[in-house]
Each structure stands twice: as structure tokens, then as C-alpha cells.
Coordinates of C-alpha atoms and ligand atoms in Angstrom, one line a residue:
X822 CA 72.9 190.2 -123.6
X823 CA 73.2 186.2 -123.8
X824 CA 70.3 185.4 -121.5
X825 CA 67.5 187.4 -123.6
X826 CA 64.3 186.2 -125.3
X827 CA 61.6 188.1 -127.2
X828 CA 58.9 188.5 -124.9
X829 CA 56.3 186.0 -125.3
X830 CA 52.9 185.0 -123.3
X831 CA 54.8 181.6 -123.9
X832 CA 58.2 182.1 -122.6
X833 CA 58.2 179.4 -119.9
X834 CA 57.9 176.8 -122.8
X835 CA 60.4 178.3 -124.7
X836 CA 64.0 177.1 -125.5
X837 CA 66.4 179.3 -123.2
X838 CA 68.0 181.3 -126.0
X839 CA 71.2 181.6 -124.1
X840 CA 71.3 177.9 -123.0
X841 CA 70.8 176.8 -126.4
X842 CA 73.9 178.7 -127.9
X843 CA 76.0 177.3 -125.0
X844 CA 74.7 173.7 -125.1
X845 CA 75.2 173.9 -129.0
X846 CA 79.0 175.3 -128.8
X847 CA 79.7 172.6 -126.2
X848 CA 77.9 169.7 -128.1
X849 CA 79.5 170.4 -131.7
X850 CA 79.8 167.2 -133.6
X851 CA 77.4 165.7 -131.2
X852 CA 73.9 164.8 -132.4
X853 CA 72.6 166.4 -129.5
X854 CA 73.6 169.8 -131.3
X855 CA 71.3 169.0 -134.3
X856 CA 68.3 168.6 -132.0
X857 CA 68.7 171.7 -129.8
X858 CA 70.0 173.8 -132.5
X859 CA 67.3 173.4 -135.0
X860 CA 65.0 174.0 -132.0
X861 CA 66.3 177.3 -131.5
X862 CA 66.5 178.2 -134.9
X863 CA 62.7 178.1 -135.8
X864 CA 60.0 180.2 -134.2
X865 CA 57.5 178.0 -132.4
X866 CA 53.9 178.1 -132.0
X867 CA 52.1 178.0 -128.7
X868 CA 50.1 175.2 -127.2
X869 CA 50.4 171.5 -127.1
X870 CA 52.8 171.4 -129.9
X871 CA 55.3 173.0 -127.6
X872 CA 54.6 170.3 -124.7
X873 CA 55.0 167.6 -127.2
X874 CA 58.2 169.2 -128.6
X875 CA 59.3 169.3 -125.0
X876 CA 58.7 165.9 -124.2
X877 CA 60.3 164.7 -127.5
X878 CA 63.5 166.7 -127.0
X879 CA 63.3 165.2 -123.6
X880 CA 63.4 161.8 -124.5
X881 CA 65.8 162.5 -127.3
X882 CA 68.1 164.7 -125.1
X883 CA 70.1 162.2 -123.5
X884 CA 70.8 163.4 -119.9
X885 CA 74.4 162.0 -119.8
X886 CA 77.1 162.1 -122.4
X887 CA 78.1 158.5 -121.9
X888 CA 77.1 155.6 -119.5
X889 CA 79.5 152.6 -119.9
X890 CA 77.3 150.6 -118.1
X891 CA 75.1 150.9 -121.2
X892 CA 77.9 150.4 -123.7
X893 CA 76.7 148.5 -126.9
X894 CA 77.9 144.5 -126.5
X895 CA 81.5 144.5 -127.8
X896 CA 82.5 147.8 -126.9
X897 CA 85.3 148.1 -123.9
X898 CA 84.0 150.4 -121.6
X899 CA 87.5 151.7 -120.5
X900 CA 88.2 152.5 -124.0
X901 CA 84.8 154.5 -124.0
X902 CA 85.7 156.2 -121.0
X903 CA 89.3 157.3 -121.9
X904 CA 87.8 158.7 -125.5
X905 CA 84.9 160.6 -123.3
X906 CA 87.9 162.0 -120.9
X907 CA 90.0 163.0 -123.9
X908 CA 87.2 164.9 -125.3
X909 CA 86.3 166.3 -121.9
X910 CA 89.6 167.7 -121.6
X911 CA 90.0 169.0 -125.0
X912 CA 86.5 170.6 -125.1
X913 CA 87.3 172.3 -121.3
X914 CA 89.2 175.4 -122.5
X915 CA 86.3 176.3 -124.9
X916 CA 83.6 175.5 -122.3
X917 CA 85.0 177.6 -119.9
X918 CA 85.4 180.5 -122.3
X919 CA 82.2 180.2 -123.4
X920 CA 80.8 180.4 -119.6
X921 CA 83.0 183.6 -118.9
X922 CA 81.5 185.3 -121.7
X923 CA 78.0 184.8 -120.3
X924 CA 79.3 185.8 -116.9
X925 CA 81.0 189.1 -118.4
X926 CA 77.9 189.8 -120.2
X927 CA 75.6 189.5 -117.1
X928 CA 78.2 190.8 -114.4
X929 CA 80.8 193.4 -113.2
X930 CA 83.1 191.1 -111.4
X931 CA 85.5 193.3 -109.5
X932 CA 85.8 192.7 -105.8
X933 CA 84.7 195.2 -103.9
X934 CA 84.4 195.5 -100.2
X935 CA 83.6 197.9 -97.3
X936 CA 86.2 198.6 -94.2
X937 CA 84.2 196.5 -91.5
X938 CA 81.5 194.9 -93.3
X939 CA 82.2 191.4 -92.8
X940 CA 81.1 188.0 -92.4
X941 CA 80.9 186.3 -89.0
X942 CA 84.6 185.2 -89.0
X943 CA 85.8 188.1 -90.7
X944 CA 85.8 187.6 -94.4
X945 CA 84.9 190.9 -96.3
X946 CA 81.6 190.8 -97.6
X947 CA 81.1 191.7 -101.4
X948 CA 79.7 194.9 -102.2
X949 CA 77.5 195.4 -105.2
X950 CA 75.4 195.7 -107.4
X951 CA 77.4 193.9 -109.6
X952 CA 74.6 192.9 -112.1
X953 CA 75.1 195.0 -115.6
X954 CA 72.3 197.1 -116.5
X955 CA 70.9 196.8 -120.3
X956 CA 72.4 199.5 -122.4
X957 CA 71.0 203.1 -121.6
X958 CA 69.0 201.8 -118.5
X959 CA 69.5 203.1 -115.0
X960 CA 68.1 201.5 -111.8
X961 CA 65.5 204.3 -111.3
X962 CA 64.2 203.8 -114.9
X963 CA 63.7 199.9 -114.3
X964 CA 61.8 200.2 -111.3
X965 CA 59.4 202.4 -112.9
X966 CA 58.6 200.7 -115.8
X967 CA 56.1 198.1 -115.9
X968 CA 56.7 194.4 -116.4
X969 CA 55.2 194.7 -119.9
X970 CA 57.4 197.6 -120.8
X971 CA 60.6 196.2 -119.4
X972 CA 59.5 193.0 -121.7
X973 CA 58.7 194.7 -124.5
X974 CA 62.1 197.0 -124.6
X975 CA 64.0 193.6 -123.9
X976 CA 65.5 195.9 -120.6
X977 CA 65.3 193.3 -118.0
X978 CA 69.0 192.7 -116.9
X979 CA 71.0 189.3 -117.8
X980 CA 72.1 189.1 -114.6
X981 CA 68.7 188.8 -113.0
X982 CA 67.6 185.8 -115.5
X983 CA 68.8 182.3 -114.8
X984 CA 72.4 181.7 -114.0
X985 CA 73.5 178.4 -116.2
X986 CA 75.5 175.8 -115.0
X987 CA 79.3 175.7 -116.4
X988 CA 78.3 172.7 -118.5
X989 CA 74.2 172.4 -118.7
X990 CA 74.4 169.4 -121.0
X991 CA 76.6 167.5 -118.1
X992 CA 75.6 169.2 -115.2
X993 CA 76.6 167.8 -111.9
X994 CA 78.3 169.0 -109.1
X995 CA 81.3 171.6 -109.1
X996 CA 83.4 172.7 -106.0
X997 CA 85.1 176.0 -105.6
X998 CA 89.0 176.1 -106.1
X999 CA 89.6 176.9 -102.0
X1000 CA 88.1 173.6 -101.3
X1001 CA 89.8 172.0 -104.1
X1002 CA 93.0 173.2 -103.3
X1003 CA 92.7 171.6 -99.7
X1004 CA 90.7 168.5 -101.3
X1005 CA 91.8 167.5 -104.7
X1006 CA 89.6 164.6 -104.9
X1007 CA 87.1 167.0 -105.6
X1008 CA 88.5 168.3 -109.0
X1009 CA 86.7 167.3 -112.1
X1010 CA 88.6 167.3 -115.3
X1011 CA 85.8 168.4 -117.5
X1012 CA 84.8 172.0 -116.0
X1013 CA 86.2 174.5 -113.2
X1014 CA 84.2 176.4 -111.2
X1015 CA 83.1 180.1 -112.3
X1016 CA 82.8 182.6 -109.5
X1017 CA 85.7 184.3 -108.0
X1018 CA 86.2 183.6 -104.3
X1019 CA 85.2 187.1 -103.0
X1020 CA 81.5 186.3 -103.9
X1021 CA 81.7 183.1 -101.8
X1022 CA 81.1 182.3 -98.0
X1023 CA 83.8 182.2 -95.6
X1024 CA 86.1 178.9 -96.1
X1025 CA 85.8 177.1 -93.3
X1026 CA 82.9 178.6 -92.2
X1027 CA 82.0 178.8 -88.4
X1028 CA 79.9 176.1 -86.5
X1029 CA 77.3 177.0 -83.9
X1030 CA 76.1 174.6 -81.9
X1031 CA 72.4 175.0 -80.3
X1032 CA 73.5 173.1 -77.5
X1033 CA 76.7 175.0 -76.5
X1034 CA 75.8 178.8 -77.3
X1035 CA 78.6 179.5 -74.8
X1036 CA 81.3 178.1 -77.1
X1037 CA 80.5 179.9 -80.0
X1038 CA 82.1 178.7 -83.4
X1039 CA 83.1 175.1 -82.6
X1040 CA 85.1 174.5 -86.0
X1041 CA 88.5 175.5 -84.5
X1042 CA 88.9 176.7 -87.9
X1043 CA 89.0 173.4 -89.6
X1044 CA 87.0 171.8 -92.3
X1045 CA 84.9 168.6 -90.4
X1046 CA 86.0 165.9 -92.2
X1047 CA 86.3 161.9 -91.3
X1048 CA 89.6 162.5 -90.3
X1049 CA 89.1 165.2 -87.4
X1050 CA 85.0 164.9 -86.6
X1051 CA 85.6 162.6 -83.9
X1052 CA 88.5 164.8 -82.1
X1053 CA 86.1 167.9 -82.7
X1054 CA 83.0 166.8 -81.7
X1055 CA 83.5 163.6 -79.1
X1056 CA 82.0 165.0 -75.9
X1057 CA 80.6 167.7 -77.4
X1058 CA 77.4 166.1 -78.8
X1059 CA 75.6 162.6 -78.0
X1060 CA 76.8 159.4 -79.2
X1061 CA 73.8 159.1 -81.6
X1062 CA 74.9 162.9 -83.2
X1063 CA 78.3 161.7 -83.3
X1064 CA 77.2 158.6 -85.5
X1065 CA 75.1 160.8 -87.6
X1066 CA 77.9 163.0 -88.2
X1067 CA 80.0 160.1 -89.2
X1068 CA 77.5 159.6 -92.0
X1069 CA 77.8 163.3 -92.9
X1070 CA 81.6 163.1 -93.6
X1071 CA 81.6 159.5 -95.3
X1072 CA 82.1 159.7 -99.1
X1073 CA 79.4 157.8 -100.9
X1074 CA 79.5 157.3 -104.9
X1075 CA 77.8 160.0 -106.9
X1076 CA 77.3 160.6 -110.4
X1077 CA 80.8 162.2 -111.1
X1078 CA 82.9 161.3 -108.5
X1079 CA 82.5 157.5 -108.1
X1080 CA 84.7 154.0 -108.4
X1081 CA 83.3 153.2 -112.2
X1082 CA 85.1 154.3 -115.4
X1083 CA 81.9 156.9 -115.6
X1084 CA 82.9 159.6 -113.9
X1085 CA 84.4 162.8 -113.8
X1086 CA 87.4 163.1 -111.4
X1087 CA 90.9 162.0 -112.8
X1088 CA 91.2 159.0 -110.3
X1089 CA 88.4 156.9 -109.0
X1090 CA 86.6 158.1 -106.1
X1091 CA 85.0 156.8 -103.0
X1092 CA 82.6 159.6 -103.6
X1093 CA 81.4 162.9 -101.8
X1094 CA 80.1 163.4 -98.4
X1095 CA 77.3 165.3 -97.4
X1096 CA 79.6 167.7 -95.6
X1097 CA 81.8 168.2 -98.9
X1098 CA 79.1 170.3 -100.1
X1099 CA 77.6 171.6 -97.1
X1100 CA 80.9 172.5 -95.5
X1101 CA 80.8 172.7 -91.9
X1102 CA 77.2 172.4 -92.3
X1103 CA 77.1 175.6 -94.0
X1104 CA 77.9 176.3 -97.8
X1105 CA 81.1 177.6 -100.0
X1106 CA 79.2 178.1 -103.1
X1107 CA 79.3 174.3 -104.7
X1108 CA 76.8 174.3 -107.4
X1109 CA 74.5 171.2 -109.1
X1110 CA 71.6 171.1 -111.4
X1111 CA 67.9 170.6 -109.6
X1112 CA 66.7 166.9 -109.8
X1113 CA 63.1 168.0 -110.3
X1114 CA 63.1 169.2 -113.9
X1115 CA 63.4 167.5 -117.0
X1116 CA 64.2 167.6 -120.0
X1117 CA 68.0 168.2 -119.1
X1118 CA 68.3 171.5 -121.0
X1119 CA 65.6 173.0 -118.3
X1120 CA 67.2 171.8 -115.0
X1121 CA 68.0 174.7 -112.7
X1122 CA 71.5 175.4 -111.5
X1123 CA 71.3 175.1 -107.9
X1124 CA 74.0 176.8 -105.3
X1125 CA 74.2 174.8 -102.1
X1126 CA 72.5 175.8 -99.3
X1127 CA 73.3 176.3 -95.7
X1128 CA 72.1 173.7 -93.0
X1129 CA 72.1 176.5 -90.6
X1130 CA 68.9 176.6 -88.5
X1131 CA 67.0 173.8 -90.1
X1132 CA 65.3 172.9 -87.1
X1133 CA 63.0 175.9 -87.8
X1134 CA 62.3 175.0 -91.4
X1135 CA 59.5 172.8 -92.4
X1136 CA 59.8 172.4 -96.4
X1137 CA 63.1 171.7 -97.9
X1138 CA 64.8 171.8 -101.4
X1139 CA 63.9 174.9 -104.0
X1140 CA 61.2 172.9 -105.6
X1141 CA 60.6 169.4 -104.1
X1142 CA 58.9 170.8 -100.7
X1143 CA 60.1 167.7 -98.8
X1144 CA 58.7 167.8 -95.2
X1145 CA 61.5 166.5 -93.1
X1146 CA 65.0 166.5 -93.0
X1147 CA 65.1 162.8 -92.6
X1148 CA 63.1 162.6 -96.0
X1149 CA 65.7 165.2 -97.6
X1150 CA 68.7 163.3 -96.0
X1151 CA 67.5 159.9 -97.3
X1152 CA 66.4 161.4 -101.0
X1153 CA 69.9 163.3 -101.5
X1154 CA 71.8 159.8 -100.5
X1155 CA 69.4 157.3 -102.4
X1156 CA 69.9 159.4 -105.9
X1157 CA 73.5 160.1 -105.7
X1158 CA 72.6 163.6 -104.8
X1159 CA 70.5 165.6 -107.0
X1160 CA 70.0 163.6 -110.6
X1161 CA 66.7 162.7 -109.6
X1162 CA 67.5 159.1 -110.8
X1163 CA 67.7 156.3 -108.7
X1164 CA 68.8 153.6 -111.4
X1165 CA 71.7 155.6 -112.1
X1166 CA 72.5 156.2 -108.4
X1167 CA 72.6 152.3 -108.4
X1168 CA 74.8 151.8 -111.1
X1169 CA 77.4 153.8 -109.3
X1170 CA 77.6 151.9 -106.4
X1171 CA 74.5 152.6 -104.1
X1172 CA 74.5 152.7 -100.3
X1173 CA 71.0 152.0 -98.7
X1174 CA 71.1 153.4 -95.2
X1175 CA 68.8 152.3 -92.6
X1176 CA 66.3 154.9 -91.1
X1177 CA 67.6 154.6 -87.7
X1178 CA 70.8 155.9 -89.1
X1179 CA 69.0 158.5 -91.0
X1180 CA 67.4 159.7 -88.0
X1181 CA 70.9 160.1 -86.6
X1182 CA 72.0 162.2 -89.5
X1183 CA 69.1 164.1 -89.0
X1184 CA 69.5 164.8 -85.5
X1185 CA 73.1 166.6 -85.9
X1186 CA 72.0 168.7 -88.6
X1187 CA 69.0 170.1 -86.4
X1188 CA 71.6 170.9 -83.6
X1189 CA 73.3 173.4 -86.1
X1190 CA 72.3 177.3 -85.0
X1191 CA 72.1 180.5 -87.0
X1192 CA 75.6 182.8 -86.4
X1193 CA 75.0 185.5 -83.7
X1194 CA 72.8 188.9 -84.9
X1195 CA 73.6 190.8 -81.9
X1196 CA 71.5 193.7 -83.0
X1197 CA 68.2 191.7 -83.0
X1198 CA 65.9 191.4 -80.2
X1199 CA 65.6 187.7 -78.9
X1200 CA 61.9 188.4 -78.1
X1201 CA 61.2 189.8 -81.6
X1202 CA 63.7 189.1 -83.9
X1203 CA 63.5 192.7 -84.8
X1204 CA 66.3 195.3 -84.4
X1205 CA 66.9 196.9 -80.9
X1206 CA 66.8 200.6 -81.0
X1207 CA 69.8 201.2 -79.0
X1208 CA 71.9 198.6 -81.0
X1209 CA 71.2 199.6 -84.5
X1210 CA 72.4 202.5 -86.5
X1211 CA 69.9 205.0 -88.1
X1212 CA 70.5 203.7 -91.4
X1213 CA 69.8 200.0 -90.3
X1214 CA 66.3 201.1 -88.4
X1215 CA 65.5 202.8 -92.1
X1216 CA 65.8 199.7 -93.7
X1217 CA 64.1 197.9 -91.4
X1218 CA 60.9 200.5 -91.9
X1219 CA 61.6 200.1 -95.3
X1220 CA 61.3 195.9 -95.1
X1221 CA 58.3 195.9 -93.2
X1222 CA 56.7 198.9 -95.1
X1223 CA 57.1 200.3 -98.6
X1224 CA 59.7 197.5 -99.7
X1225 CA 57.0 194.9 -98.6
X1226 CA 59.7 192.0 -98.2
X1227 CA 58.3 191.1 -94.7
X1228 CA 54.8 189.5 -96.6
X1229 CA 57.2 187.0 -97.5
X1230 CA 60.1 187.1 -95.3
X1231 CA 58.8 187.2 -91.8
X1232 CA 60.5 187.5 -88.6
X1233 CA 62.1 186.1 -86.5
X1234 CA 63.4 183.7 -88.9
X1235 CA 62.5 185.8 -92.2
X1236 CA 60.9 183.3 -94.2
X1237 CA 57.1 181.9 -94.1
X1238 CA 57.6 178.1 -94.7
X1239 CA 56.0 178.9 -98.2
X1240 CA 56.9 178.7 -102.1
X1241 CA 56.5 181.6 -104.2
X1242 CA 56.0 182.2 -107.9
X1243 CA 58.0 185.6 -108.7
X1244 CA 57.0 185.2 -112.0
X1245 CA 59.9 186.6 -113.9
X1246 CA 58.4 185.5 -117.4
X1247 CA 56.3 188.9 -117.0
X1248 CA 59.6 190.4 -117.7
X1249 CA 60.5 188.6 -120.8
X1250 CA 62.7 186.1 -119.0
X1251 CA 62.5 182.2 -118.5
X1252 CA 60.1 181.4 -115.6
X1253 CA 61.7 180.0 -112.4
X1254 CA 58.2 178.6 -111.2
X1255 CA 57.3 178.4 -107.5
X1256 CA 60.7 178.3 -105.1
X1257 CA 60.7 178.0 -101.5
X1258 CA 61.6 181.1 -99.6
X1259 CA 64.8 181.1 -98.0
X1260 CA 65.5 182.4 -94.7
X1261 CA 67.2 185.6 -94.5
X1262 CA 68.7 185.0 -91.0
X1263 CA 72.8 184.9 -91.4
X1264 CA 72.5 186.0 -95.0
X1265 CA 75.5 188.1 -95.0
X1266 CA 77.5 184.7 -94.7
X1267 CA 76.0 183.2 -98.1
X1268 CA 76.6 184.7 -101.3
X1269 CA 75.7 184.3 -103.8
X1270 CA 71.9 184.5 -103.6
X1271 CA 68.8 183.0 -105.2
X1272 CA 68.5 179.0 -105.7
X1273 CA 71.1 179.5 -108.4
X1274 CA 73.4 181.9 -107.1
X1275 CA 72.4 184.3 -109.9
X1276 CA 72.9 187.5 -107.5
X1277 CA 76.5 187.7 -106.3
X1278 CA 75.7 190.7 -103.5
X1279 CA 73.1 191.8 -101.4
X1280 CA 73.0 195.2 -103.4
X1281 CA 71.9 192.9 -106.4
X1282 CA 69.3 191.0 -104.3
X1283 CA 67.8 194.7 -103.4
X1284 CA 68.0 196.1 -107.2
X1285 CA 66.0 192.8 -108.3
X1286 CA 63.3 193.0 -105.8
X1287 CA 63.0 196.5 -106.4
X1288 CA 62.7 195.9 -110.0
X1289 CA 60.6 193.0 -109.8
X1290 CA 58.3 194.2 -107.2
X1291 CA 58.1 197.8 -108.9
X1292 CA 59.0 199.2 -105.7
X1293 CA 60.4 202.7 -106.7
X1294 CA 62.7 203.0 -103.8
X1295 CA 65.5 205.9 -103.8
X1296 CA 68.9 205.2 -103.8
X1297 CA 69.1 206.0 -99.8
X1298 CA 66.0 203.3 -99.7
X1299 CA 68.4 200.5 -101.0
X1300 CA 71.4 201.7 -99.1
X1301 CA 69.3 201.3 -95.8
X1302 CA 67.7 198.1 -97.0
X1303 CA 71.0 196.5 -97.8
X1304 CA 72.2 198.1 -94.2
X1305 CA 69.5 196.0 -92.8
X1306 CA 70.1 192.4 -94.4
X1307 CA 73.4 192.6 -93.1
X1308 CA 72.2 193.0 -89.2
X1309 CA 69.9 190.0 -89.8
Ligands
HEC1543 C1 76.1 169.0 -104.8 C2 76.4 169.0 -103.1 C3 75.5 168.5 -101.7 C4 75.9 167.5 -101.5 C5 76.7 166.5 -101.8 C6 74.6 167.4 -100.4 N1 73.9 168.4 -100.7 FE1 72.1 168.8 -99.4 N2 71.8 170.6 -100.5 C7 72.6 170.8 -101.7 C8 71.9 171.8 -102.1 C9 72.4 172.6 -103.9 C10 70.7 171.9 -101.7 C11 69.6 172.7 -102.1 C12 68.5 172.0 -103.0 C13 67.2 172.9 -103.5 O1 67.5 173.9 -103.3 O2 66.5 172.0 -104.2 C14 70.6 171.0 -100.6 C15 69.5 171.0 -99.7 C16 69.5 170.3 -98.5 C17 68.6 170.1 -97.5 C18 67.4 170.9 -97.5 C19 68.0 172.2 -96.6 C20 66.8 173.5 -96.7 O3 67.3 174.5 -96.6 O4 65.5 173.1 -96.8 C21 69.2 169.2 -96.8 C22 68.4 169.1 -95.4 C23 70.4 168.5 -97.1 N3 70.9 169.1 -98.2 C24 70.9 167.8 -96.6 C25 72.1 166.8 -96.8 C26 72.9 165.7 -96.8 C27 72.3 165.0 -95.4 C28 73.4 165.4 -97.7 C29 74.5 163.8 -97.6 C30 73.2 162.8 -97.8 C31 73.6 166.3 -98.3 N4 72.7 167.4 -98.6 C32 74.4 166.5 -99.7 C33 74.0 170.5 -102.1 C34 74.5 169.1 -101.6
HEC1544 C1 56.4 187.0 -102.6 C2 57.2 186.7 -101.9 C3 58.9 187.2 -101.5 C4 58.8 188.9 -101.2 C5 57.8 190.1 -101.2 C6 60.2 188.8 -101.1 N1 60.9 187.8 -101.3 FE1 62.9 187.6 -100.7 N2 62.8 185.7 -101.8 C7 61.7 185.1 -101.9 C8 61.9 184.0 -102.4 C9 60.7 182.8 -102.9 C10 63.2 183.9 -102.4 C11 64.1 182.4 -103.4 C12 63.9 183.2 -104.8 C13 64.8 182.1 -105.7 O1 65.9 181.7 -105.0 O2 64.7 182.1 -107.1 C14 63.6 185.0 -102.0 C15 65.3 185.5 -101.7 C16 65.3 186.2 -101.4 C17 67.2 186.7 -101.1 C18 68.0 185.5 -101.6 C19 68.3 184.3 -100.3 C20 69.1 183.3 -100.2 O3 69.5 182.7 -99.4 O4 69.9 183.4 -101.3 C21 67.1 187.6 -100.5 C22 68.5 188.7 -100.0 C23 65.7 188.4 -100.4 N3 65.0 187.4 -100.9 C24 65.5 189.5 -99.8 C25 64.2 190.0 -100.0 C26 63.9 191.4 -99.8 C27 64.9 192.6 -99.5 C28 62.8 191.9 -100.0 C29 61.8 193.0 -100.5 C30 62.2 194.1 -100.8 C31 62.3 190.3 -100.7 N4 63.0 189.4 -100.5 C32 60.7 190.1 -100.7 C33 60.3 185.5 -101.6 C34 60.0 186.8 -101.2

């Protein structure tokens, strides 16, 4: 297991052992390695010293590998950029091998599927569980143990812990292969995407408009881009919405994709568009680091969320809890998406958008519906008895009963507009703190699961909540619960 930590009341402030190792490997030769390795080597005291340490390391742990704009006088930024690129490329095989080892320790990533179990447009849903059990343990045993016992015996599965970014010290946006094949401008020279395609949503995802339910998927099987948005959407939406869409498919400078020397794409880039990540207003698993946390090593990996059904959501972002789509849109745009750093955003070429235009962008985002769920009663969001299978109905009973899922995932949207802290530190894992409850409507279409995509399949989410909630579900219960989730 790469991700384990000795149990401690203070785990949330401790350096992440797995992270520290990975980062060390990445940064050999670099001064950061000394900072972090010495930290992970020595056991640390609790209390104020920890906080002081974290602040100190935050200051020393420069967030980014280089910054040509801050190059010392007399240094040639072009040369520095070439040197960094050469080093990044040379390091890439080792970086990816190190990350592959982390995945290997966490998951059994063979692509299992089941006849007829498909996403909205027919891509097979991945079937799990994929998370590996710690030596000798069974899922049944784990769900019967107290958090304290699991922590003391170090039995919390590696795959239930934070999933690191492929290169945490640098972070940034990483796009899956299926997408970079069609859009080579999104290839980075320093890292690759990590998860196999079978654990990602369909590409391109279908698009459903709240204003045109009778049309079904309006994507015509294409990825919405600056080239085709007018052809696909003119006449279907208002001029305001079309203008909002224009902005959502327009590339803007971003930390790794921009026209300066300081970038991770081979050629200078115009940047990325909103719908490069939220492909067709959904997601295909692009990831990044969260903007909200410092120091760099503590930032969470973030799996791109779907924008379907945004109109019913009142808090946005895993941690930020921004209260409007407008605010979220403006924020993502202004900080070069997700670095939480407005100054670096300006350096990469900032495009201030007027609040009126932001409103246009928000309006079109609010027109996107969930995929159909033909087994749900429109009046209640619950299963219709004459449409659902026995197993799905049993799953629903569990969801609202013994499994206690409905405490947070309330119908009809299967969420509660709240953030909750699952307190994984009880199990000896690194703490996540409060995270927004994601909607479970259309959940079959958006693997991998949780904010960082640490759970590749719905079976993994059921095992996760079974252990974390101490639910003691039977094998039949768990299969029924997964079947219910697939019907939502
Ligand atoms: C790196 C790819 C990426 C790009 C580019 C991107 N987003 Fe996002 N978006 C994300 C991720 C990841 C989240 C989840 C953030 C979190 O959980 O804190 C998100 C969340 C959101 C949300 C909140 C959704 C919710 O469930 O509450 C909105 C709205 C949004 N993005 C709109 C936009 C807009 C508008 C743009 C363009 C200005 C944009 N995004 C560009 C990845 C991206
Ligand atoms: C205490 C509130 C709470 C309860 C109870 C709860 N959940 Fe969740 N659920 C959350 C939160 C918060 C998240 C997001 C966690 C994260 O990303 O780290 C989440 C995420 C999920 C996801 C992944 C969503 C996505 O888009 O990736 C699934 C699936 C899920 N829950 C299913 C369940 C099931 C099944 C149960 C019952 C066995 C359950 N939840 C019980 C709060 C809860």
C-alpha cells in the first residue's frame, strides 16, 4: 500500500506519506526534495508546531516548477523554458511509472462490463469493485470493524484514500487520451492521463436541453467546439444563450496551456475552453488540483464535474460553496481555472469578462438537463414499481433504510445542497474535510466517483459507504444498492 499512514489523532496535518514519496521521486535534484523528505522522515509533534511547519513549508514549497516572468535579471526566459521542457520530458517516464505503481497498489484495473449495463448512449458501464483489499481482509470483515480498529490494524484500503494527481508538485489540467487524440492541442509534454478509458464517461457525451425534451440528445454525436457550435445550436437556443455558448467554447489562456514560454504544451496555445473540460456540458474525466488548498502538496485532485442539472444546484465547488453559476463561471475564468492565483492568471494573458457576458454563459449552462431516467416517477423521483426490477426496488429500500444514503442524497435530485465531512481520518487516512454532496441523478454516466475520482465504479462507492458508514450490508444488499444507483 502506498498511501497508508500510521493512525494518529492528528493525521489531517501530517504530510501524506505516499504523496511525500512520490513528490520526492519527482523532484530529485531539486531543492524541494530536501524540504519534503526531511519532513516525512522525522515523526512530528502535534499542535502549534505542525501548523507552523505547514505554513513554513507552504512558503518554501514553491508552487510551480518555473516562472519565466520571474526569471532573474539577465536570464533568458526562452532558454529557461527549453531547459525545463527537456527536464520535464526526460522525467516523464519515471513520473508515470511511479504513478502507475500507485494505481497498481490501489486497484485491479481490468475492464469488466455486463451485458445491457450501459451509459445513456450505450458505452458499457465499468463493473467493480476495483479497489484492492488490504492483505487477508474481506469486505464483510471491514464493514464490521470500528474505525479505530481499522486504523489500528491499518486496514483502510489504499483505494479509499486520496487519489493523487499524476504530478502533484506541478498539478494542472490533464486530458484523457480519447480527447487528446481528437484535440492534440490538449497534449502535455510532462504528463499523461492515468486511468483506462473503460472507467471514463462516454465520449462525446449526449446533451439534453431543458427547453427541448422531445429532441433527446442534441449533440448529433459531435463534440461541441468553436467550429460547430453555431451549426448545432443556432435556432435551438436564444441569441443570448448562443452567445453564452460561444464563450464556453472559446479558448482562454491557462496555467499549462497559453502563449507564453511558461506552459506545458509543445506549441504556444490559445488556452483551453470551458467545454474542453466540461465536454458537451458533461465530463470525460479531465482532472486538476483544487484551487482552495495550500500548501501545494495538500491540494486535492479534482475530477471534472458534469454541468447537467446545474439549475437545481445551489452550492458550487467541492470546497468553495460559491452560491451562483455566475460566480463560479467568473471565478474559473479569472484565475486561469483552478490555481486560486489571480496574479499568475494575469501573467498568462487574462481576459476579463463583463458580468453581462458571464450571465450569458450562466444562462446556457442552466439549460442543460439530466439524462432520462425512465424508471423514476416524475412526481417523487422514486422508482415506479411497475417499471423497476425486484433488485432495484430492494436497492431503493436499502438506500432509504438500512444504508442511510437518503440522509444526504435526497430525492428527486439525490443531494441536499450541503457539504459533509465523512472524516476519513477516523480510519487512519488523510482527512478530506467537508465536501459538497454530489447529485446521484444520472450517476451511471460519470465514473470515476468522488471529488478526486478515487472510486472507479459504482460497486466501489457502495463498498466505500458500507465501510465508512459501518453499514454491514450483505452481498445481495450491495448488489441491489448498485442496481438502484444505476437506475437513477
Ligand atoms: C480543468 C478543466 C476545467 C475547465 C477548463 C473548466 N472547468 Fe468547470 N469544473 C471543473 C472541475 C474539476 C470542477 C469541480 C470543482 C470543485 O469540485 O471544486 C468544475 C466545476 C464547475 C462548476 C460547478 C459545478 C457544480 O457541480 O457545482 C461550474 C458551474 C463550472 N465548473 C463552470 C465552468 C466554466 C463556465 C468554465 C469556463 C470558464 C469551466 N468550468 C472550465 C473543471 C473545469
Ligand atoms: C453524510 C452524508 C452522506 C451519506 C449518508 C451518503 N453520502 Fe454519498 N456522498 C456524500 C458526499 C459529501 C459525497 C462527495 C464526497 C467526495 O467527493 O469526497 C458523496 C458522493 C457519493 C457518490 C459519488 C458521486 C459522484 O458524482 O462522484 C456516490 C455514488 C454516493 N455518494 C453514493 C452514496 C450511497 C450509495 C450512500 C449510502 C450507502 C451514500 N452515498 C451515503 C455524502 C453522503
